mmCIF file of C-alpha atoms and ligand atoms in Angstrom:
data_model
loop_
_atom_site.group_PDB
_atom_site.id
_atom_site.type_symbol
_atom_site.label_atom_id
_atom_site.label_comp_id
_atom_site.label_asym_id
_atom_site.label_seq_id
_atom_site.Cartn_x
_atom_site.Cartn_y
_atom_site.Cartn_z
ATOM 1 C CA UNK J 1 178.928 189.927 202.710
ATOM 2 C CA UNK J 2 177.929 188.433 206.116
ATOM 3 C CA UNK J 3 180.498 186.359 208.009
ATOM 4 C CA UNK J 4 177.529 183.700 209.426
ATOM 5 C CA UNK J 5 174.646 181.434 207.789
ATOM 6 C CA UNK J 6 172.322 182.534 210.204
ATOM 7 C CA UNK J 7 172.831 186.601 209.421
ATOM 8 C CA UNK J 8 172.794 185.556 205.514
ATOM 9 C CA UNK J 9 169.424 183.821 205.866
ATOM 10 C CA UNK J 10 168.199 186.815 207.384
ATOM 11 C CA UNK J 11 168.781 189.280 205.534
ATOM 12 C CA UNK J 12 167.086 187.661 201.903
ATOM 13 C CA UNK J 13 163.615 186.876 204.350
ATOM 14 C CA UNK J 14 161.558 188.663 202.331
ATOM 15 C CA UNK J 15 163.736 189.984 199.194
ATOM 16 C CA UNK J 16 162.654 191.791 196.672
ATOM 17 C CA UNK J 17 165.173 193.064 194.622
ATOM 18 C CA UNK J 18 164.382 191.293 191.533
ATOM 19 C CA UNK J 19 160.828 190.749 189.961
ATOM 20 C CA UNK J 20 160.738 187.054 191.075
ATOM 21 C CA UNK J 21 159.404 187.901 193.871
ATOM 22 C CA UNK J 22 156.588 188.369 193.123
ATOM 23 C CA UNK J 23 155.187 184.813 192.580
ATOM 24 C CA UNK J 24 157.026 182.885 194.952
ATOM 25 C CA UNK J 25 155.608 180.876 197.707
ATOM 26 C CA UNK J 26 158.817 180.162 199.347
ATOM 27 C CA UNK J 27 162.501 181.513 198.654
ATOM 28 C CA UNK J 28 164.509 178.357 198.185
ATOM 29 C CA UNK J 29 167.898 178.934 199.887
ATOM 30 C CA UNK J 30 169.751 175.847 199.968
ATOM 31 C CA UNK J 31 170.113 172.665 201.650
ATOM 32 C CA UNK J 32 172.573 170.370 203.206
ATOM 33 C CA UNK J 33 176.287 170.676 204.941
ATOM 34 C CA UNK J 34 177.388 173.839 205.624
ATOM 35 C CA UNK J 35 180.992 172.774 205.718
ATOM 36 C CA UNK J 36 180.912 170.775 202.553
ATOM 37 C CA UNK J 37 183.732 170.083 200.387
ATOM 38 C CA UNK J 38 181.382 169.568 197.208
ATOM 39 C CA UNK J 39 178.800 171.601 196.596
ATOM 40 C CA UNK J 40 176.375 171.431 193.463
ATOM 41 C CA UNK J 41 174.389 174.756 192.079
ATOM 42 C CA UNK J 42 171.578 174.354 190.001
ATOM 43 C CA UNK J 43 169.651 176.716 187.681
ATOM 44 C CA UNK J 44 166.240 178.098 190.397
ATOM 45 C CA UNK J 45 163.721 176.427 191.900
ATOM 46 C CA UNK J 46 160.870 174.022 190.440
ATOM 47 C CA UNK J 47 157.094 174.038 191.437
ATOM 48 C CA UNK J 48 157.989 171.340 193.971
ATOM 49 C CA UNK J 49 160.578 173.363 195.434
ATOM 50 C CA UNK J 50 158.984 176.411 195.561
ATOM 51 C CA UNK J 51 156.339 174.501 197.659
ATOM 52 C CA UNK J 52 158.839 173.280 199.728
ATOM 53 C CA UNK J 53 161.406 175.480 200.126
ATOM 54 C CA UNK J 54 163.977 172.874 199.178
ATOM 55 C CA UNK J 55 165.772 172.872 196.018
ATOM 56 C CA UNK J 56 165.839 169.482 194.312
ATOM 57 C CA UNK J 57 162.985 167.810 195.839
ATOM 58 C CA UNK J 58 161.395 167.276 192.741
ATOM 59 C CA UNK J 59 161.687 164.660 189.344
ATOM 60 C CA UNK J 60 165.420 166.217 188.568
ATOM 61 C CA UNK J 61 165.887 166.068 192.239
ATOM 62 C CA UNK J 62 165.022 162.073 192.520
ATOM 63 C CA UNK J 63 167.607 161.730 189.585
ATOM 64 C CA UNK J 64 170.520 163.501 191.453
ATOM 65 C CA UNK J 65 169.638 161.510 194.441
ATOM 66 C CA UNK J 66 169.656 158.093 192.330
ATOM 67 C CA UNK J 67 172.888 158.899 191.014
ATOM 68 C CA UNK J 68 174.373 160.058 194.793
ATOM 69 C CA UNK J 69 173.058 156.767 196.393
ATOM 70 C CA UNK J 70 174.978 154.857 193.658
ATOM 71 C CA UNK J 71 178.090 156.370 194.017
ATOM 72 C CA UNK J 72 177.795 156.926 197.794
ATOM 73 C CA UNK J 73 177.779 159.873 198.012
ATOM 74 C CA UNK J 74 175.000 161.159 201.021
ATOM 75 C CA UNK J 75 172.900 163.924 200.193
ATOM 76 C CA UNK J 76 173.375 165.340 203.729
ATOM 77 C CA UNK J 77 177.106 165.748 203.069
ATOM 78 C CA UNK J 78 177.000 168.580 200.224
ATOM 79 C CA UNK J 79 175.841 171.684 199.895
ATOM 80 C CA UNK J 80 173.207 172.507 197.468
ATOM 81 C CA UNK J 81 171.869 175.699 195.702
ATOM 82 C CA UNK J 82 170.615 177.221 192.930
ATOM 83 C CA UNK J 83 171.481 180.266 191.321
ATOM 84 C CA UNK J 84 168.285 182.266 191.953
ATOM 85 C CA UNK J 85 166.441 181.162 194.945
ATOM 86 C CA UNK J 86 162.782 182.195 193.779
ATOM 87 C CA UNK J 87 160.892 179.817 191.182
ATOM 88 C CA UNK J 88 160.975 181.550 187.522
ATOM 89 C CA UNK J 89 157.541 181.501 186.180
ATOM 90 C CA UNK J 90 156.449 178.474 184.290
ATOM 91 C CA UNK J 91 160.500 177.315 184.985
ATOM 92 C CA UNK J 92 161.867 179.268 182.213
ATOM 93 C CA UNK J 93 165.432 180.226 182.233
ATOM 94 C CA UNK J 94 166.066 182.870 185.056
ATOM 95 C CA UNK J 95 166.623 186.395 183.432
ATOM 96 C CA UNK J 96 170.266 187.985 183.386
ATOM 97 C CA UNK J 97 168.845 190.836 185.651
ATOM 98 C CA UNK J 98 167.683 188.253 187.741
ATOM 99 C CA UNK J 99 170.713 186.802 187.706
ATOM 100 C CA UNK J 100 172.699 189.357 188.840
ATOM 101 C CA UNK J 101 170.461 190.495 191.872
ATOM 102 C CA UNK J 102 170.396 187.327 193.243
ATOM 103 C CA UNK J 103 174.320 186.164 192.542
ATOM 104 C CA UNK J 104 175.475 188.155 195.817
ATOM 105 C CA UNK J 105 173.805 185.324 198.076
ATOM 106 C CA UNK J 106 175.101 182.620 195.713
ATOM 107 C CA UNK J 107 178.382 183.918 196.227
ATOM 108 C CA UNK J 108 178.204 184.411 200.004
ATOM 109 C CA UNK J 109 176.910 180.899 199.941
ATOM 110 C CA UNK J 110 179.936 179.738 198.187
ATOM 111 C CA UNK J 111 182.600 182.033 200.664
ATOM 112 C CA UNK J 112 180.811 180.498 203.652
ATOM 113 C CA UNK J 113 180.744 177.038 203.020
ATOM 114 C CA UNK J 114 184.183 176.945 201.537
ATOM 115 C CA UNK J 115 183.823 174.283 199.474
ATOM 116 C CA UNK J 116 187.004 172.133 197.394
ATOM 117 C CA UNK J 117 184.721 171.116 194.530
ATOM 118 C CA UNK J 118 181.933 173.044 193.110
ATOM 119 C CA UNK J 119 179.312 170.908 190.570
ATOM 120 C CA UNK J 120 177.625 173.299 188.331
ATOM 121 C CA UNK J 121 175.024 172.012 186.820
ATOM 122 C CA UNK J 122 173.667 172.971 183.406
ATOM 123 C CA UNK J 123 174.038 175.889 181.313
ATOM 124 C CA UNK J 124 172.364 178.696 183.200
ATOM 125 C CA UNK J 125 174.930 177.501 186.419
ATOM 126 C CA UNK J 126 178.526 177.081 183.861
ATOM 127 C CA UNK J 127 177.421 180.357 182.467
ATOM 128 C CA UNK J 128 176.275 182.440 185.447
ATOM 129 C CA UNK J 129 179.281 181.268 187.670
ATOM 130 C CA UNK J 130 182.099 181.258 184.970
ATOM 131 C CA UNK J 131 181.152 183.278 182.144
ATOM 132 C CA UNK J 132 178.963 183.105 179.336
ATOM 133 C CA UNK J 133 181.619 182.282 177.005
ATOM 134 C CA UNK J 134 181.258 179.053 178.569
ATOM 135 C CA UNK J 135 179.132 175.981 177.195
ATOM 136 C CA UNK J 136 177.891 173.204 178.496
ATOM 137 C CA UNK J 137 178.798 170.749 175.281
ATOM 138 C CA UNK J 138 182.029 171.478 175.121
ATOM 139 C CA UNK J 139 183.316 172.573 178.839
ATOM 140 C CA UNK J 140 181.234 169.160 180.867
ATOM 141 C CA UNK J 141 183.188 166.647 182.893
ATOM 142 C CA UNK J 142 186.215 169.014 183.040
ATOM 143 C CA UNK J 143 187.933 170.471 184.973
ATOM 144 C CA UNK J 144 188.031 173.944 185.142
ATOM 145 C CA UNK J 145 190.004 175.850 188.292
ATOM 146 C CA UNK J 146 189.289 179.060 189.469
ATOM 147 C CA UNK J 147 190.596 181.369 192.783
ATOM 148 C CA UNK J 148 190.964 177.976 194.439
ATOM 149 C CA UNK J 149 187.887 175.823 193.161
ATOM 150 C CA UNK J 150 187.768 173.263 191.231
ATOM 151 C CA UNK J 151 184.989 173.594 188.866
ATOM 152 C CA UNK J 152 183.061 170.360 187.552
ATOM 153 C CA UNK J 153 180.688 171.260 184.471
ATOM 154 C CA UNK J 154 177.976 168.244 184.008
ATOM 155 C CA UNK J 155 174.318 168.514 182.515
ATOM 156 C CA UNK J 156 171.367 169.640 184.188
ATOM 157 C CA UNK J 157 169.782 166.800 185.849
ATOM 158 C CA UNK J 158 166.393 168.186 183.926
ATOM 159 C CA UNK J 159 167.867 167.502 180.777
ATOM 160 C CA UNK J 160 168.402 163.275 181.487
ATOM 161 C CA UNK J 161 164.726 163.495 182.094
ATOM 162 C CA UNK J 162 164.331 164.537 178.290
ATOM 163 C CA UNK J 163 167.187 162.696 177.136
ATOM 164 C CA UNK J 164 168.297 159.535 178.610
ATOM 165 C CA UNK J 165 171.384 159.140 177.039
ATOM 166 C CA UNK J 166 173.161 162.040 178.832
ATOM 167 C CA UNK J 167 172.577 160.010 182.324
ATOM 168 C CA UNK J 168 176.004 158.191 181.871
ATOM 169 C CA UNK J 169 177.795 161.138 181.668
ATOM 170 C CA UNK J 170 176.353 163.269 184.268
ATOM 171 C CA UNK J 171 176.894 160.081 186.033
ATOM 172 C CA UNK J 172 180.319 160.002 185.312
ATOM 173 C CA UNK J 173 181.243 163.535 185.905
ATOM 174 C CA UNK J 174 179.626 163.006 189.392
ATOM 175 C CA UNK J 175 182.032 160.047 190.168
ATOM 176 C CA UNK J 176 184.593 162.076 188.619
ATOM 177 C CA UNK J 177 184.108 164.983 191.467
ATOM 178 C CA UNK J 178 183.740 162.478 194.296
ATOM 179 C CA UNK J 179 187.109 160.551 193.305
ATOM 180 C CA UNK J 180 188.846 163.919 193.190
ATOM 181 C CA UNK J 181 187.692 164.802 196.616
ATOM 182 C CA UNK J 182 188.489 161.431 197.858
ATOM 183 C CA UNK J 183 192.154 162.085 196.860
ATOM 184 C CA UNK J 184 192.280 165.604 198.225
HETATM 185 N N1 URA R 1 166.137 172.586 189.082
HETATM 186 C C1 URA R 1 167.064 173.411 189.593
HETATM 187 O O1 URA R 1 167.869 173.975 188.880
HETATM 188 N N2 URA R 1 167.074 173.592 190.906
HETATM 189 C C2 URA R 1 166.237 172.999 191.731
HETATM 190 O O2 URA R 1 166.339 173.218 192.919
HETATM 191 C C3 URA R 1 165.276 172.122 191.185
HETATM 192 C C4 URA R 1 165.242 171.939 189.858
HETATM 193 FE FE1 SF4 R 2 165.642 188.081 195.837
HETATM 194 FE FE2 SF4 R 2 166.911 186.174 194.497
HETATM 195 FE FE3 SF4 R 2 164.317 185.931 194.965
HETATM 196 FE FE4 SF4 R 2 165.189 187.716 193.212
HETATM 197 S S1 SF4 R 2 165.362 185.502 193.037
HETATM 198 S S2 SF4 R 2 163.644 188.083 194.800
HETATM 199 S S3 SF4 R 2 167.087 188.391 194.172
HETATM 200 S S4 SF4 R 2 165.947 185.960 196.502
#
């Protein structure tokens, strides 16, 4: 564990501990307030984020930001991440072994920025985060507490790309984690 942002984004320049590596173009970190009281973890990075280096820049990415803008909420004020930081070939699901090498950031991420209200967002972020007896149908938009956080489940925002009728309830679940915070 490193007690600084600046020694933690040192020491993954250039990690290899998981097979991932190997087809990366850019390890995709995370982005935004490093004091945050909400943060939101996604599933890895996308082709546009591996090109970028920043997670959520692409089509799911202009979703989340759609939803912030209407509910206020300014992408510079959370923290975002992903649960592995190097783009999984042809964006399938990260492996468990993949996983698990790359948690340890995740994690130092989370003790760092200290947040009140973590967002986890889809499946592959409930399940990696709280448990894989967790599921995203029946466990989104509530809460769930643990050591101190409050836990928000909500859909990827991937999956409102393929199915529109989920946007009112990640939506929802969104405004339900900002009103929480705003009566913290
Ligand atoms: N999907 C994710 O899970 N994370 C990103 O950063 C982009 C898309
Ligand atoms: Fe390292 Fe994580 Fe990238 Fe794997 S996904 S190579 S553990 S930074």
């Amino acid at each position: 564990m490193y007690n600084s942002f600046e020694e933690l984004e040192n020491s993954i320049v250039g990690c290899n501990k998981c097979k991932l590596c190997s087809n990366r173009n850019n390890i995709v970190f995370g982005c935004g307030n490093k004091n945050a009281d909400l943060m939101l973890i996604g599933e890895g990075p996308g082709a546009d984020e591996d090109i970028q280096g920043i997670p959520f820049v692409g089509k799911a990415g202009k979703l989340m930001n759609a939803a912030f803008d209407a509910l206020g909420i300014n992408r510079d004020d959370v923290y975002i991440a992903n649960v592995v930081k190097c783009r999984p070939p042809n964006n399938r699901n990260p492996e468990k072994d993949e996983e698990m090498a790359c948690l340890d950031y995740l994690r130092n991420q989370v003790i760092l920025v200290k947040p009140k209200i973590i967002v986890l967002l889809g499946s592959v972020a409930l399940k990696a985060i709280l448990g894989n007896e967790y599921s995203i149908t029946s466990s989104r938009g509530k809460w769930i507490e643990k050591k101190g956080i409050l836990y928000m489940p909500t859909f990827h925002p991937a999956a409102l790309l393929r199915d529109e009728k989920k946007k009112i309830d990640f939506y929802n679940d969104l405004k339900e984690a900002r009103n929480r915070l705003e009566n913290m």
